Amino acid sequence: MADHAPYEQYIDIDALHQLWPDEPDDLILACGLQAIELLFSLLCDVVEDCRSPLLLGRRAERIVDLIAMCMREVAVPYAALAHQPTTTGNPVTAKRTNAGVTVCLPEKLRLRLRLAHDEHFAPLPFDIGLAEHVSTDRGAIRPQVDYASLAQVEALRAIRRTNPFGPEDVLFATVHQIVECWLRITHRHVEAAEQQCRAGDWLASARSVTWAADALTVATGCARLLDVMVLRDYHPLRVRLRDGSGAQSRAAQRLPHAGKRLFQAFADTLDQHGLSVLEVLMSPEANAETHRLQADMQDFGRRCQAFLFEHYLLANSVLGVNNIGSLGYPMHQLAKRAAHPFWPTMDQAKHNYVILTNLEHAEHSGAIIHENELRFAGGELPMPTQLPCSPDHMVTVARQYFTCLQDRDSDGWVALFERDAVLLDSEHSRPFVGHTRLRLFIDQMLNTFSSLEMVALSETVDEKRLIVDWTLRGTSLGVDIEFAGRERFSFGPTGKLSVVAVEWNPAEVAKTLRNQLLVPDAREQVVAHDLAVSA
């Protein structure tokens, strides 16, 4: 184990891996039952713990809830696919399980386990072998799996901490072993999803992705069991475990790589069908199966981020926010890692879709809120003061306005306006009022166009107003675009902009972008743009 991280040595990861069968139909059941057996062993520890019940809190309840959750996620794939495990055998071996601890539990916890068992395990075409410990309903006679062989009851006992340092050592190690079991299940489901996706079986792939997401949620819930540790008893152990951290879990580190392979299979298969992620999002009815798969993939990505974020929250609750983690990283780095998009390309496609719909519906942006405001204001909103200005001053300010847009100078652009200034982006949309809202407008504008050049075609001045006809040449979503518009500038008491009314057709811009984005020959350019943005 010389090449293993301290964490893997601590939880004896090699010994745990050896308990997992190669047969796919047995793997999920074996890992799931081993997780359940380890949770039962933690229940035994609670029963035998000599510390005050006030310190242990709801530890037993938390463990029972996790066992019930595990039962569900173990059973669901076998119920759906009617898989029959290859390991069947001797019911007597099940008697060696730690599940016998249930006789020591309060009735409400025994009832919780009984209901979970009867709901999830009883309908299976085979008997798990736990009924005599957690259920009063034996049900119909069914083939019985060899629980002790699949759950590796004796082997799990052998890899438990035999000479623990303090009362939280066994809990800390065992919880991480349980998490590793569920991470293995997660990876198995993702592997199946990738294979099914490449075979073109979208719905089967979506189902496997859903199971992977649910398995990862169990892993997250099990990791949260460490919330119940008594810090007085954990911190001496933590110091002795220096340089060891759950962040060293290779199974956890491989999640993004597994996701990348799955997305590549998804993208390749979409390409074979002449589709892109953006097209799937825009035409869900026509692409119902692929839309379902991308939605389930997105959910899986969120669960992966939640898994990482829960690690951050757990570390915060144990170490406090201003400390350095076991591997020497500031705590906020854990949160930053969790915030990174799990599917960068899919995330970019959704960004593109947002930009398109913002433009397509810009004429009515904020319309619902604006209608409410007009109703409460009696049908009309007050406008700021508009005063005459010298033609030279108006032209100078307008040119500064366009220069700031080209230079992407948000601060300089906003500073050209009076504090109560109004920008009207369309006749029916909600006006942008005041510097805070104007900042939102310019930031959205610059987010939409990665580059832009404003060319004033004509400048018409009257007593109170300047009218500028212009052409904008720019790049949006990796597509070069050009369109025309008009802007009307009015000025306030200090000579700054008071009211700016913009006349343009954002829906036409959206149409141009959409046509370019959905042309197969243009996709390589867009993908290159997406990758650059993701990087």
JSON list of C-alpha atoms in Angstrom, two decimals, residues 51 55-60 62-63 168 171 175 223-231 314:
[
{"chain": "A", "resi": 51, "resn": "ARG", "atom": "CA", "xyz": [-20.84, 8.25, 27.09]},
{"chain": "A", "resi": 55, "resn": "LEU", "atom": "CA", "xyz": [-23.59, 13.55, 23.89]},
{"chain": "A", "resi": 56, "resn": "LEU", "atom": "CA", "xyz": [-24.70, 10.84, 21.48]},
{"chain": "A", "resi": 57, "resn": "GLY", "atom": "CA", "xyz": [-27.82, 12.82, 20.59]},
{"chain": "A", "resi": 58, "resn": "ARG", "atom": "CA", "xyz": [-29.78, 11.33, 17.68]},
{"chain": "A", "resi": 59, "resn": "ARG", "atom": "CA", "xyz": [-26.96, 9.07, 16.54]},
{"chain": "A", "resi": 60, "resn": "ALA", "atom": "CA", "xyz": [-29.07, 5.91, 16.54]},
{"chain": "A", "resi": 62, "resn": "ARG", "atom": "CA", "xyz": [-29.54, 8.96, 12.05]},
{"chain": "A", "resi": 63, "resn": "ILE", "atom": "CA", "xyz": [-28.06, 5.51, 11.48]},
{"chain": "A", "resi": 168, "resn": "GLU", "atom": "CA", "xyz": [-14.78, 8.41, 17.53]},
{"chain": "A", "resi": 171, "resn": "LEU", "atom": "CA", "xyz": [-17.09, 5.88, 13.61]},
{"chain": "A", "resi": 175, "resn": "VAL", "atom": "CA", "xyz": [-18.31, 6.06, 7.83]},
{"chain": "A", "resi": 223, "resn": "ALA", "atom": "CA", "xyz": [-20.75, 11.18, 5.19]},
{"chain": "A", "resi": 224, "resn": "ARG", "atom": "CA", "xyz": [-22.96, 13.60, 7.10]},
{"chain": "A", "resi": 225, "resn": "LEU", "atom": "CA", "xyz": [-23.11, 11.05, 9.91]},
{"chain": "A", "resi": 226, "resn": "LEU", "atom": "CA", "xyz": [-19.78, 12.56, 10.96]},
{"chain": "A", "resi": 227, "resn": "ASP", "atom": "CA", "xyz": [-21.79, 15.60, 12.08]},
{"chain": "A", "resi": 228, "resn": "VAL", "atom": "CA", "xyz": [-22.62, 13.64, 15.24]},
{"chain": "A", "resi": 229, "resn": "MET", "atom": "CA", "xyz": [-19.01, 13.31, 16.38]},
{"chain": "A", "resi": 230, "resn": "VAL", "atom": "CA", "xyz": [-18.19, 14.78, 19.77]},
{"chain": "A", "resi": 231, "resn": "LEU", "atom": "CA", "xyz": [-15.43, 17.25, 18.95]},
{"chain": "A", "resi": 314, "resn": "LEU", "atom": "CA", "xyz": [-18.71, 19.25, 7.44]}
]
